[in-house]
Amino acid sequence: NYFDLDGSNDSIECTTIKDDVDNGQSVSMEVWFKCSSSQSGEGIICGFAGSSGDAGMDIGVKPSTGLLYISQGDGSTGVGDDIRDNKWHHAVMTMTSSIKKLYLDGILIDSSSASNRGTFPNDFHIGTWADDAYNGYYYKGAVGQVRIYTAELTQAQIRANYDATRTLYQGVGTTGNVLQTGLLNSIDID
């Protein structure tokens, strides 16, 4: 089960999650997604957007290249391969007061310094940027499970969550239990 987002005006707003993440606290955001091959513009899969270089935290798709990216503070760079392949992928962004990391399908693909880590000024969104000033970065594709943790997940924990849920989306492996320690919110589509 999943949300099917049209890339033009579909999004989901979760209004109370940002209030439960403390200023400067480590955070991990996990999502299963399947990006449409017809995603043409920049699309935000999920995140807490900031404004003008502040404390936002987003996972998205770069326009023209289809590369997965994370943004926080002062910009973003796409990494990996084109993910507009109509296949299910598992992405996790972790952020501490000093570093942000991006994992794709259980593997670390990007790590860089974090900047301006404070409170999240905007609500958590799925399918678009959470800041009204940047409205229109709509994601086209499917979104399955979304989880937010009030801790930096380790690579072993991320891999365990990937392995525990991949049979639901990729049809391989066996279903298991996901990490519950530090789990702030779980958005499962049943």
PDB file of N, CA and C in Angstrom, residues 52-157:
ATOM      1  N   SER A  52      15.326  30.151   3.452  1.00  0.00           N
ATOM      2  CA  SER A  52      16.541  30.936   3.235  1.00  0.00           C
ATOM      3  C   SER A  52      17.740  30.397   4.009  1.00  0.00           C
ATOM      4  N   GLY A  53      18.056  29.137   3.851  1.00  0.00           N
ATOM      5  CA  GLY A  53      19.264  28.571   4.434  1.00  0.00           C
ATOM      6  C   GLY A  53      19.173  28.188   5.892  1.00  0.00           C
ATOM      7  N   ASP A  54      17.971  28.084   6.454  1.00  0.00           N
ATOM      8  CA  ASP A  54      17.896  27.677   7.859  1.00  0.00           C
ATOM      9  C   ASP A  54      17.831  26.163   7.967  1.00  0.00           C
ATOM     10  N   ALA A  55      17.130  25.662   8.948  1.00  0.00           N
ATOM     11  CA  ALA A  55      17.275  24.276   9.389  1.00  0.00           C
ATOM     12  C   ALA A  55      16.453  23.233   8.663  1.00  0.00           C
ATOM     13  N   GLY A  56      16.083  23.425   7.430  1.00  0.00           N
ATOM     14  CA  GLY A  56      15.294  22.417   6.748  1.00  0.00           C
ATOM     15  C   GLY A  56      16.008  21.090   6.599  1.00  0.00           C
ATOM     16  N   MET A  57      15.237  20.068   6.275  1.00  0.00           N
ATOM     17  CA  MET A  57      15.768  18.705   6.105  1.00  0.00           C
ATOM     18  C   MET A  57      14.859  17.999   5.115  1.00  0.00           C
ATOM     19  N   ASP A  58      15.354  17.743   3.902  1.00  0.00           N
ATOM     20  CA  ASP A  58      14.521  17.196   2.845  1.00  0.00           C
ATOM     21  C   ASP A  58      15.238  16.109   2.058  1.00  0.00           C
ATOM     22  N   ILE A  59      14.455  15.176   1.519  1.00  0.00           N
ATOM     23  CA  ILE A  59      14.929  14.199   0.546  1.00  0.00           C
ATOM     24  C   ILE A  59      14.173  14.485  -0.738  1.00  0.00           C
ATOM     25  N   GLY A  60      14.893  14.651  -1.851  1.00  0.00           N
ATOM     26  CA  GLY A  60      14.233  14.993  -3.099  1.00  0.00           C
ATOM     27  C   GLY A  60      14.926  14.426  -4.319  1.00  0.00           C
ATOM     28  N   VAL A  61      14.362  14.787  -5.500  1.00  0.00           N
ATOM     29  CA  VAL A  61      14.858  14.356  -6.798  1.00  0.00           C
ATOM     30  C   VAL A  61      15.269  15.598  -7.581  1.00  0.00           C
ATOM     31  N   LYS A  62      16.489  15.607  -8.085  1.00  0.00           N
ATOM     32  CA  LYS A  62      16.999  16.730  -8.875  1.00  0.00           C
ATOM     33  C   LYS A  62      16.343  16.749 -10.253  1.00  0.00           C
ATOM     34  N   PRO A  63      16.023  17.959 -10.769  1.00  0.00           N
ATOM     35  CA  PRO A  63      15.471  18.038 -12.123  1.00  0.00           C
ATOM     36  C   PRO A  63      16.544  17.689 -13.154  1.00  0.00           C
ATOM     37  N   SER A  64      16.160  17.247 -14.283  1.00  0.00           N
ATOM     38  CA  SER A  64      16.964  16.864 -15.443  1.00  0.00           C
ATOM     39  C   SER A  64      17.855  15.641 -15.210  1.00  0.00           C
ATOM     40  N   THR A  65      18.465  15.462 -14.039  1.00  0.00           N
ATOM     41  CA  THR A  65      19.341  14.306 -13.816  1.00  0.00           C
ATOM     42  C   THR A  65      18.640  13.152 -13.121  1.00  0.00           C
ATOM     43  N   GLY A  66      17.608  13.441 -12.333  1.00  0.00           N
ATOM     44  CA  GLY A  66      16.920  12.402 -11.583  1.00  0.00           C
ATOM     45  C   GLY A  66      17.718  11.853 -10.419  1.00  0.00           C
ATOM     46  N   LEU A  67      18.760  12.575 -10.006  1.00  0.00           N
ATOM     47  CA  LEU A  67      19.579  12.119  -8.881  1.00  0.00           C
ATOM     48  C   LEU A  67      18.880  12.397  -7.563  1.00  0.00           C
ATOM     49  N   LEU A  68      19.033  11.491  -6.615  1.00  0.00           N
ATOM     50  CA  LEU A  68      18.500  11.668  -5.276  1.00  0.00           C
ATOM     51  C   LEU A  68      19.366  12.688  -4.550  1.00  0.00           C
ATOM     52  N   TYR A  69      18.752  13.528  -3.718  1.00  0.00           N
ATOM     53  CA  TYR A  69      19.536  14.480  -2.944  1.00  0.00           C
ATOM     54  C   TYR A  69      18.931  14.691  -1.571  1.00  0.00           C
ATOM     55  N   ILE A  70      19.766  15.224  -0.695  1.00  0.00           N
ATOM     56  CA  ILE A  70      19.310  15.700   0.608  1.00  0.00           C
ATOM     57  C   ILE A  70      19.659  17.171   0.674  1.00  0.00           C
ATOM     58  N   SER A  71      18.795  17.936   1.306  1.00  0.00           N
ATOM     59  CA  SER A  71      19.105  19.346   1.491  1.00  0.00           C
ATOM     60  C   SER A  71      18.972  19.685   2.955  1.00  0.00           C
ATOM     61  N   GLN A  72      19.777  20.609   3.379  1.00  0.00           N
ATOM     62  CA  GLN A  72      19.758  21.093   4.746  1.00  0.00           C
ATOM     63  C   GLN A  72      20.617  22.334   4.786  1.00  0.00           C
ATOM     64  N   GLY A  73      20.042  23.427   5.237  1.00  0.00           N
ATOM     65  CA  GLY A  73      20.821  24.648   5.392  1.00  0.00           C
ATOM     66  C   GLY A  73      21.191  25.290   4.082  1.00  0.00           C
ATOM     67  N   ASP A  74      22.395  25.009   3.579  1.00  0.00           N
ATOM     68  CA  ASP A  74      22.930  25.794   2.481  1.00  0.00           C
ATOM     69  C   ASP A  74      22.943  25.109   1.124  1.00  0.00           C
ATOM     70  N   GLY A  75      22.013  24.275   0.825  1.00  0.00           N
ATOM     71  CA  GLY A  75      21.931  23.732  -0.519  1.00  0.00           C
ATOM     72  C   GLY A  75      21.970  22.219  -0.588  1.00  0.00           C
ATOM     73  N   SER A  76      22.032  21.723  -1.830  1.00  0.00           N
ATOM     74  CA  SER A  76      21.960  20.288  -2.052  1.00  0.00           C
ATOM     75  C   SER A  76      22.722  19.915  -3.311  1.00  0.00           C
ATOM     76  N   THR A  77      23.157  18.682  -3.366  1.00  0.00           N
ATOM     77  CA  THR A  77      23.814  18.132  -4.540  1.00  0.00           C
ATOM     78  C   THR A  77      23.261  16.737  -4.763  1.00  0.00           C
ATOM     79  N   GLY A  78      22.916  16.422  -5.995  1.00  0.00           N
ATOM     80  CA  GLY A  78      22.424  15.094  -6.303  1.00  0.00           C
ATOM     81  C   GLY A  78      23.555  14.086  -6.332  1.00  0.00           C
ATOM     82  N   VAL A  79      23.270  12.862  -5.934  1.00  0.00           N
ATOM     83  CA  VAL A  79      24.273  11.799  -5.905  1.00  0.00           C
ATOM     84  C   VAL A  79      23.669  10.495  -6.419  1.00  0.00           C
ATOM     85  N   GLY A  80      24.539   9.561  -6.786  1.00  0.00           N
ATOM     86  CA  GLY A  80      24.082   8.239  -7.193  1.00  0.00           C
ATOM     87  C   GLY A  80      23.651   8.188  -8.648  1.00  0.00           C
ATOM     88  N   ASP A  81      22.690   7.339  -8.913  1.00  0.00           N
ATOM     89  CA  ASP A  81      22.173   7.137 -10.261  1.00  0.00           C
ATOM     90  C   ASP A  81      20.774   7.736 -10.373  1.00  0.00           C
ATOM     91  N   ASP A  82      20.309   7.873 -11.603  1.00  0.00           N
ATOM     92  CA  ASP A  82      18.961   8.373 -11.869  1.00  0.00           C
ATOM     93  C   ASP A  82      17.951   7.425 -11.210  1.00  0.00           C
ATOM     94  N   ILE A  83      17.135   7.959 -10.311  1.00  0.00           N
ATOM     95  CA  ILE A  83      16.163   7.122  -9.598  1.00  0.00           C
ATOM     96  C   ILE A  83      14.764   7.199 -10.204  1.00  0.00           C
ATOM     97  N   ARG A  84      14.633   7.858 -11.353  1.00  0.00           N
ATOM     98  CA  ARG A  84      13.337   7.922 -12.035  1.00  0.00           C
ATOM     99  C   ARG A  84      13.137   6.643 -12.851  1.00  0.00           C
ATOM    100  N   ASP A  85      13.176   5.514 -12.162  1.00  0.00           N
ATOM    101  CA  ASP A  85      13.172   4.211 -12.828  1.00  0.00           C
ATOM    102  C   ASP A  85      11.925   3.372 -12.550  1.00  0.00           C
ATOM    103  N   ASN A  86      10.932   3.973 -11.893  1.00  0.00           N
ATOM    104  CA  ASN A  86       9.697   3.250 -11.561  1.00  0.00           C
ATOM    105  C   ASN A  86       9.951   2.000 -10.732  1.00  0.00           C
ATOM    106  N   LYS A  87      11.003   2.037  -9.904  1.00  0.00           N
ATOM    107  CA  LYS A  87      11.310   0.936  -8.994  1.00  0.00           C
ATOM    108  C   LYS A  87      11.311   1.458  -7.561  1.00  0.00           C
ATOM    109  N   TRP A  88      10.969   0.589  -6.635  1.00  0.00           N
ATOM    110  CA  TRP A  88      10.953   0.975  -5.228  1.00  0.00           C
ATOM    111  C   TRP A  88      12.375   1.117  -4.686  1.00  0.00           C
ATOM    112  N   HIS A  89      12.575   2.197  -3.923  1.00  0.00           N
ATOM    113  CA  HIS A  89      13.853   2.456  -3.263  1.00  0.00           C
ATOM    114  C   HIS A  89      13.598   2.865  -1.818  1.00  0.00           C
ATOM    115  N   HIS A  90      14.587   2.632  -1.001  1.00  0.00           N
ATOM    116  CA  HIS A  90      14.548   2.982   0.421  1.00  0.00           C
ATOM    117  C   HIS A  90      15.605   4.059   0.648  1.00  0.00           C
ATOM    118  N   ALA A  91      15.200   5.215   1.141  1.00  0.00           N
ATOM    119  CA  ALA A  91      16.149   6.304   1.412  1.00  0.00           C
ATOM    120  C   ALA A  91      16.069   6.697   2.878  1.00  0.00           C
ATOM    121  N   VAL A  92      17.219   7.014   3.448  1.00  0.00           N
ATOM    122  CA  VAL A  92      17.290   7.503   4.819  1.00  0.00           C
ATOM    123  C   VAL A  92      18.237   8.692   4.848  1.00  0.00           C
ATOM    124  N   MET A  93      17.781   9.767   5.458  1.00  0.00           N
ATOM    125  CA  MET A  93      18.636  10.921   5.731  1.00  0.00           C
ATOM    126  C   MET A  93      18.808  10.999   7.238  1.00  0.00           C
ATOM    127  N   THR A  94      20.063  11.079   7.680  1.00  0.00           N
ATOM    128  CA  THR A  94      20.336  11.301   9.098  1.00  0.00           C
ATOM    129  C   THR A  94      21.011  12.656   9.236  1.00  0.00           C
ATOM    130  N   MET A  95      20.769  13.310  10.370  1.00  0.00           N
ATOM    131  CA  MET A  95      21.396  14.606  10.596  1.00  0.00           C
ATOM    132  C   MET A  95      21.680  14.785  12.076  1.00  0.00           C
ATOM    133  N   THR A  96      22.906  15.203  12.368  1.00  0.00           N
ATOM    134  CA  THR A  96      23.297  15.586  13.722  1.00  0.00           C
ATOM    135  C   THR A  96      23.578  17.089  13.688  1.00  0.00           C
ATOM    136  N   SER A  97      24.143  17.614  14.753  1.00  0.00           N
ATOM    137  CA  SER A  97      24.470  19.043  14.762  1.00  0.00           C
ATOM    138  C   SER A  97      25.603  19.372  13.799  1.00  0.00           C
ATOM    139  N   SER A  98      26.336  18.369  13.314  1.00  0.00           N
ATOM    140  CA  SER A  98      27.491  18.668  12.477  1.00  0.00           C
ATOM    141  C   SER A  98      27.565  17.910  11.145  1.00  0.00           C
ATOM    142  N   ILE A  99      26.775  16.840  10.984  1.00  0.00           N
ATOM    143  CA  ILE A  99      26.908  16.044   9.757  1.00  0.00           C
ATOM    144  C   ILE A  99      25.549  15.526   9.286  1.00  0.00           C
ATOM    145  N   LYS A 100      25.417  15.438   7.968  1.00  0.00           N
ATOM    146  CA  LYS A 100      24.217  14.855   7.361  1.00  0.00           C
ATOM    147  C   LYS A 100      24.655  13.737   6.431  1.00  0.00           C
ATOM    148  N   LYS A 101      23.845  12.680   6.376  1.00  0.00           N
ATOM    149  CA  LYS A 101      24.174  11.517   5.566  1.00  0.00           C
ATOM    150  C   LYS A 101      22.944  11.072   4.789  1.00  0.00           C
ATOM    151  N   LEU A 102      23.197  10.461   3.634  1.00  0.00           N
ATOM    152  CA  LEU A 102      22.129   9.912   2.805  1.00  0.00           C
ATOM    153  C   LEU A 102      22.455   8.463   2.476  1.00  0.00           C
ATOM    154  N   TYR A 103      21.479   7.601   2.741  1.00  0.00           N
ATOM    155  CA  TYR A 103      21.586   6.176   2.437  1.00  0.00           C
ATOM    156  C   TYR A 103      20.533   5.840   1.391  1.00  0.00           C
ATOM    157  N   LEU A 104      20.898   5.012   0.423  1.00  0.00           N
ATOM    158  CA  LEU A 104      19.952   4.539  -0.579  1.00  0.00           C
ATOM    159  C   LEU A 104      20.022   3.015  -0.602  1.00  0.00           C
ATOM    160  N   ASP A 105      18.884   2.396  -0.400  1.00  0.00           N
ATOM    161  CA  ASP A 105      18.776   0.937  -0.374  1.00  0.00           C
ATOM    162  C   ASP A 105      19.805   0.311   0.572  1.00  0.00           C
ATOM    163  N   GLY A 106      19.937   0.927   1.756  1.00  0.00           N
ATOM    164  CA  GLY A 106      20.784   0.403   2.818  1.00  0.00           C
ATOM    165  C   GLY A 106      22.255   0.749   2.719  1.00  0.00           C
ATOM    166  N   ILE A 107      22.652   1.521   1.698  1.00  0.00           N
ATOM    167  CA  ILE A 107      24.067   1.841   1.475  1.00  0.00           C
ATOM    168  C   ILE A 107      24.281   3.349   1.585  1.00  0.00           C
ATOM    169  N   LEU A 108      25.328   3.757   2.313  1.00  0.00           N
ATOM    170  CA  LEU A 108      25.682   5.175   2.436  1.00  0.00           C
ATOM    171  C   LEU A 108      26.165   5.682   1.084  1.00  0.00           C
ATOM    172  N   ILE A 109      25.514   6.747   0.547  1.00  0.00           N
ATOM    173  CA  ILE A 109      25.939   7.293  -0.742  1.00  0.00           C
ATOM    174  C   ILE A 109      26.397   8.747  -0.642  1.00  0.00           C
ATOM    175  N   ASP A 110      26.168   9.409   0.497  1.00  0.00           N
ATOM    176  CA  ASP A 110      26.609  10.791   0.632  1.00  0.00           C
ATOM    177  C   ASP A 110      26.754  11.142   2.105  1.00  0.00           C
ATOM    178  N   SER A 111      27.770  11.936   2.411  1.00  0.00           N
ATOM    179  CA  SER A 111      27.997  12.434   3.760  1.00  0.00           C
ATOM    180  C   SER A 111      28.662  13.797   3.637  1.00  0.00           C
ATOM    181  N   SER A 112      28.140  14.787   4.358  1.00  0.00           N
ATOM    182  CA  SER A 112      28.714  16.128   4.309  1.00  0.00           C
ATOM    183  C   SER A 112      28.371  16.863   5.593  1.00  0.00           C
ATOM    184  N   SER A 113      28.980  18.019   5.765  1.00  0.00           N
ATOM    185  CA  SER A 113      28.736  18.773   6.993  1.00  0.00           C
ATOM    186  C   SER A 113      27.339  19.383   6.973  1.00  0.00           C
ATOM    187  N   ALA A 114      26.733  19.447   8.134  1.00  0.00           N
ATOM    188  CA  ALA A 114      25.419  20.076   8.305  1.00  0.00           C
ATOM    189  C   ALA A 114      25.652  21.510   8.779  1.00  0.00           C
ATOM    190  N   SER A 115      24.709  22.369   8.466  1.00  0.00           N
ATOM    191  CA  SER A 115      24.835  23.764   8.891  1.00  0.00           C
ATOM    192  C   SER A 115      23.499  24.282   9.402  1.00  0.00           C
ATOM    193  N   ASN A 116      23.565  25.230  10.285  1.00  0.00           N
ATOM    194  CA  ASN A 116      22.364  25.922  10.778  1.00  0.00           C
ATOM    195  C   ASN A 116      21.327  25.006  11.392  1.00  0.00           C
ATOM    196  N   ARG A 117      21.770  23.948  12.080  1.00  0.00           N
ATOM    197  CA  ARG A 117      20.812  23.009  12.680  1.00  0.00           C
ATOM    198  C   ARG A 117      20.127  23.655  13.872  1.00  0.00           C
ATOM    199  N   GLY A 118      18.838  23.863  13.746  1.00  0.00           N
ATOM    200  CA  GLY A 118      18.034  24.422  14.824  1.00  0.00           C
ATOM    201  C   GLY A 118      16.690  23.740  14.841  1.00  0.00           C
ATOM    202  N   THR A 119      15.650  24.444  15.167  1.00  0.00           N
ATOM    203  CA  THR A 119      14.313  23.879  15.110  1.00  0.00           C
ATOM    204  C   THR A 119      13.832  23.869  13.668  1.00  0.00           C
ATOM    205  N   PHE A 120      12.836  23.058  13.377  1.00  0.00           N
ATOM    206  CA  PHE A 120      12.264  23.050  12.042  1.00  0.00           C
ATOM    207  C   PHE A 120      11.132  24.072  11.985  1.00  0.00           C
ATOM    208  N   PRO A 121      11.234  25.076  11.107  1.00  0.00           N
ATOM    209  CA  PRO A 121      10.235  26.131  11.081  1.00  0.00           C
ATOM    210  C   PRO A 121       8.930  25.755  10.386  1.00  0.00           C
ATOM    211  N   ASN A 122       8.928  24.666   9.630  1.00  0.00           N
ATOM    212  CA  ASN A 122       7.741  24.294   8.863  1.00  0.00           C
ATOM    213  C   ASN A 122       7.316  22.861   9.168  1.00  0.00           C
ATOM    214  N   ASP A 123       6.041  22.576   8.908  1.00  0.00           N
ATOM    215  CA  ASP A 123       5.490  21.247   9.133  1.00  0.00           C
ATOM    216  C   ASP A 123       6.153  20.219   8.215  1.00  0.00           C
ATOM    217  N   PHE A 124       6.046  18.959   8.596  1.00  0.00           N
ATOM    218  CA  PHE A 124       6.556  17.864   7.775  1.00  0.00           C
ATOM    219  C   PHE A 124       5.608  17.644   6.615  1.00  0.00           C
ATOM    220  N   HIS A 125       6.160  17.501   5.416  1.00  0.00           N
ATOM    221  CA  HIS A 125       5.358  17.275   4.223  1.00  0.00           C
ATOM    222  C   HIS A 125       5.848  16.040   3.473  1.00  0.00           C
ATOM    223  N   ILE A 126       4.933  15.426   2.758  1.00  0.00           N
ATOM    224  CA  ILE A 126       5.243  14.344   1.838  1.00  0.00           C
ATOM    225  C   ILE A 126       4.749  14.805   0.468  1.00  0.00           C
ATOM    226  N   GLY A 127       5.637  14.797  -0.524  1.00  0.00           N
ATOM    227  CA  GLY A 127       5.232  15.123  -1.895  1.00  0.00           C
ATOM    228  C   GLY A 127       5.476  16.540  -2.340  1.00  0.00           C
ATOM    229  N   THR A 128       5.913  17.423  -1.470  1.00  0.00           N
ATOM    230  CA  THR A 128       6.236  18.793  -1.855  1.00  0.00           C
ATOM    231  C   THR A 128       7.075  19.438  -0.776  1.00  0.00           C
ATOM    232  N   TRP A 129       7.593  20.601  -1.066  1.00  0.00           N
ATOM    233  CA  TRP A 129       8.362  21.360  -0.095  1.00  0.00           C
ATOM    234  C   TRP A 129       7.415  21.893   0.967  1.00  0.00           C
ATOM    235  N   ALA A 130       7.832  21.859   2.203  1.00  0.00           N
ATOM    236  CA  ALA A 130       6.957  22.259   3.302  1.00  0.00           C
ATOM    237  C   ALA A 130       6.883  23.768   3.510  1.00  0.00           C
ATOM    238  N   ASP A 131       7.683  24.530   2.786  1.00  0.00           N
ATOM    239  CA  ASP A 131       7.686  25.982   2.907  1.00  0.00           C
ATOM    240  C   ASP A 131       6.850  26.567   1.778  1.00  0.00           C
ATOM    241  N   ASP A 132       5.816  27.325   2.107  1.00  0.00           N
ATOM    242  CA  ASP A 132       4.931  27.884   1.089  1.00  0.00           C
ATOM    243  C   ASP A 132       5.667  28.752   0.074  1.00  0.00           C
ATOM    244  N   ALA A 133       6.796  29.347   0.454  1.00  0.00           N
ATOM    245  CA  ALA A 133       7.559  30.189  -0.471  1.00  0.00           C
ATOM    246  C   ALA A 133       8.120  29.378  -1.635  1.00  0.00           C
ATOM    247  N   TYR A 134       8.295  28.068  -1.451  1.00  0.00           N
ATOM    248  CA  TYR A 134       8.839  27.205  -2.499  1.00  0.00           C
ATOM    249  C   TYR A 134       7.801  26.217  -2.995  1.00  0.00           C
ATOM    250  N   ASN A 135       6.549  26.538  -2.819  1.00  0.00           N
ATOM    251  CA  ASN A 135       5.477  25.654  -3.235  1.00  0.00           C
ATOM    252  C   ASN A 135       5.626  25.329  -4.723  1.00  0.00           C
ATOM    253  N   GLY A 136       5.423  24.098  -5.072  1.00  0.00           N
ATOM    254  CA  GLY A 136       5.488  23.708  -6.463  1.00  0.00           C
ATOM    255  C   GLY A 136       6.551  22.679  -6.761  1.00  0.00           C
ATOM    256  N   TYR A 137       7.354  22.290  -5.786  1.00  0.00           N
ATOM    257  CA  TYR A 137       8.360  21.251  -5.994  1.00  0.00           C
ATOM    258  C   TYR A 137       7.689  19.901  -5.756  1.00  0.00           C
ATOM    259  N   TYR A 138       6.686  19.621  -6.577  1.00  0.00           N
ATOM    260  CA  TYR A 138       5.874  18.430  -6.370  1.00  0.00           C
ATOM    261  C   TYR A 138       6.568  17.173  -6.898  1.00  0.00           C
ATOM    262  N   TYR A 139       6.447  16.125  -6.120  1.00  0.00           N
ATOM    263  CA  TYR A 139       7.025  14.822  -6.432  1.00  0.00           C
ATOM    264  C   TYR A 139       5.989  13.982  -7.170  1.00  0.00           C
ATOM    265  N   LYS A 140       6.432  13.286  -8.225  1.00  0.00           N
ATOM    266  CA  LYS A 140       5.539  12.404  -8.976  1.00  0.00           C
ATOM    267  C   LYS A 140       5.994  10.966  -8.784  1.00  0.00           C
ATOM    268  N   GLY A 141       5.160  10.208  -8.097  1.00  0.00           N
ATOM    269  CA  GLY A 141       5.486   8.809  -7.856  1.00  0.00           C
ATOM    270  C   GLY A 141       4.769   8.307  -6.626  1.00  0.00           C
ATOM    271  N   ALA A 142       5.220   7.176  -6.139  1.00  0.00           N
ATOM    272  CA  ALA A 142       4.600   6.538  -4.980  1.00  0.00           C
ATOM    273  C   ALA A 142       5.464   6.759  -3.742  1.00  0.00           C
ATOM    274  N   VAL A 143       4.798   6.846  -2.600  1.00  0.00           N
ATOM    275  CA  VAL A 143       5.472   6.918  -1.301  1.00  0.00           C
ATOM    276  C   VAL A 143       4.819   5.889  -0.402  1.00  0.00           C
ATOM    277  N   GLY A 144       5.634   5.002   0.145  1.00  0.00           N
ATOM    278  CA  GLY A 144       5.149   3.978   1.058  1.00  0.00           C
ATOM    279  C   GLY A 144       5.369   4.419   2.490  1.00  0.00           C
ATOM    280  N   GLN A 145       6.081   3.641   3.237  1.00  0.00           N
ATOM    281  CA  GLN A 145       6.312   3.951   4.651  1.00  0.00           C
ATOM    282  C   GLN A 145       7.240   5.147   4.821  1.00  0.00           C
ATOM    283  N   VAL A 146       6.922   5.975   5.839  1.00  0.00           N
ATOM    284  CA  VAL A 146       7.773   7.094   6.229  1.00  0.00           C
ATOM    285  C   VAL A 146       7.951   7.008   7.738  1.00  0.00           C
ATOM    286  N   ARG A 147       9.194   7.100   8.180  1.00  0.00           N
ATOM    287  CA  ARG A 147       9.473   7.068   9.627  1.00  0.00           C
ATOM    288  C   ARG A 147      10.414   8.202   9.982  1.00  0.00           C
ATOM    289  N   ILE A 148      10.193   8.773  11.166  1.00  0.00           N
ATOM    290  CA  ILE A 148      11.066   9.821  11.689  1.00  0.00           C
ATOM    291  C   ILE A 148      11.540   9.373  13.058  1.00  0.00           C
ATOM    292  N   TYR A 149      12.854   9.412  13.251  1.00  0.00           N
ATOM    293  CA  TYR A 149      13.480   9.011  14.510  1.00  0.00           C
ATOM    294  C   TYR A 149      14.164  10.210  15.151  1.00  0.00           C
ATOM    295  N   THR A 150      14.135  10.264  16.461  1.00  0.00           N
ATOM    296  CA  THR A 150      14.812  11.325  17.207  1.00  0.00           C
ATOM    297  C   THR A 150      16.204  10.851  17.616  1.00  0.00           C
ATOM    298  N   ALA A 151      16.913  10.295  16.664  1.00  0.00           N
ATOM    299  CA  ALA A 151      18.272   9.806  16.866  1.00  0.00           C
ATOM    300  C   ALA A 151      18.902   9.616  15.491  1.00  0.00           C
ATOM    301  N   GLU A 152      20.223   9.609  15.451  1.00  0.00           N
ATOM    302  CA  GLU A 152      20.907   9.279  14.215  1.00  0.00           C
ATOM    303  C   GLU A 152      20.981   7.758  14.124  1.00  0.00           C
ATOM    304  N   LEU A 153      20.306   7.182  13.135  1.00  0.00           N
ATOM    305  CA  LEU A 153      20.381   5.742  12.945  1.00  0.00           C
ATOM    306  C   LEU A 153      21.765   5.370  12.424  1.00  0.00           C
ATOM    307  N   THR A 154      22.269   4.234  12.866  1.00  0.00           N
ATOM    308  CA  THR A 154      23.544   3.739  12.374  1.00  0.00           C
ATOM    309  C   THR A 154      23.330   3.035  11.038  1.00  0.00           C
ATOM    310  N   GLN A 155      24.420   2.783  10.323  1.00  0.00           N
ATOM    311  CA  GLN A 155      24.294   2.064   9.063  1.00  0.00           C
ATOM    312  C   GLN A 155      23.707   0.672   9.290  1.00  0.00           C
ATOM    313  N   ALA A 156      24.071   0.017  10.383  1.00  0.00           N
ATOM    314  CA  ALA A 156      23.527  -1.311  10.691  1.00  0.00           C
ATOM    315  C   ALA A 156      22.020  -1.243  10.942  1.00  0.00           C
ATOM    316  N   GLN A 157      21.551  -0.221  11.643  1.00  0.00           N
ATOM    317  CA  GLN A 157      20.118  -0.065  11.904  1.00  0.00           C
ATOM    318  C   GLN A 157      19.364   0.233  10.609  1.00  0.00           C
TER     319      GLN A 157
END
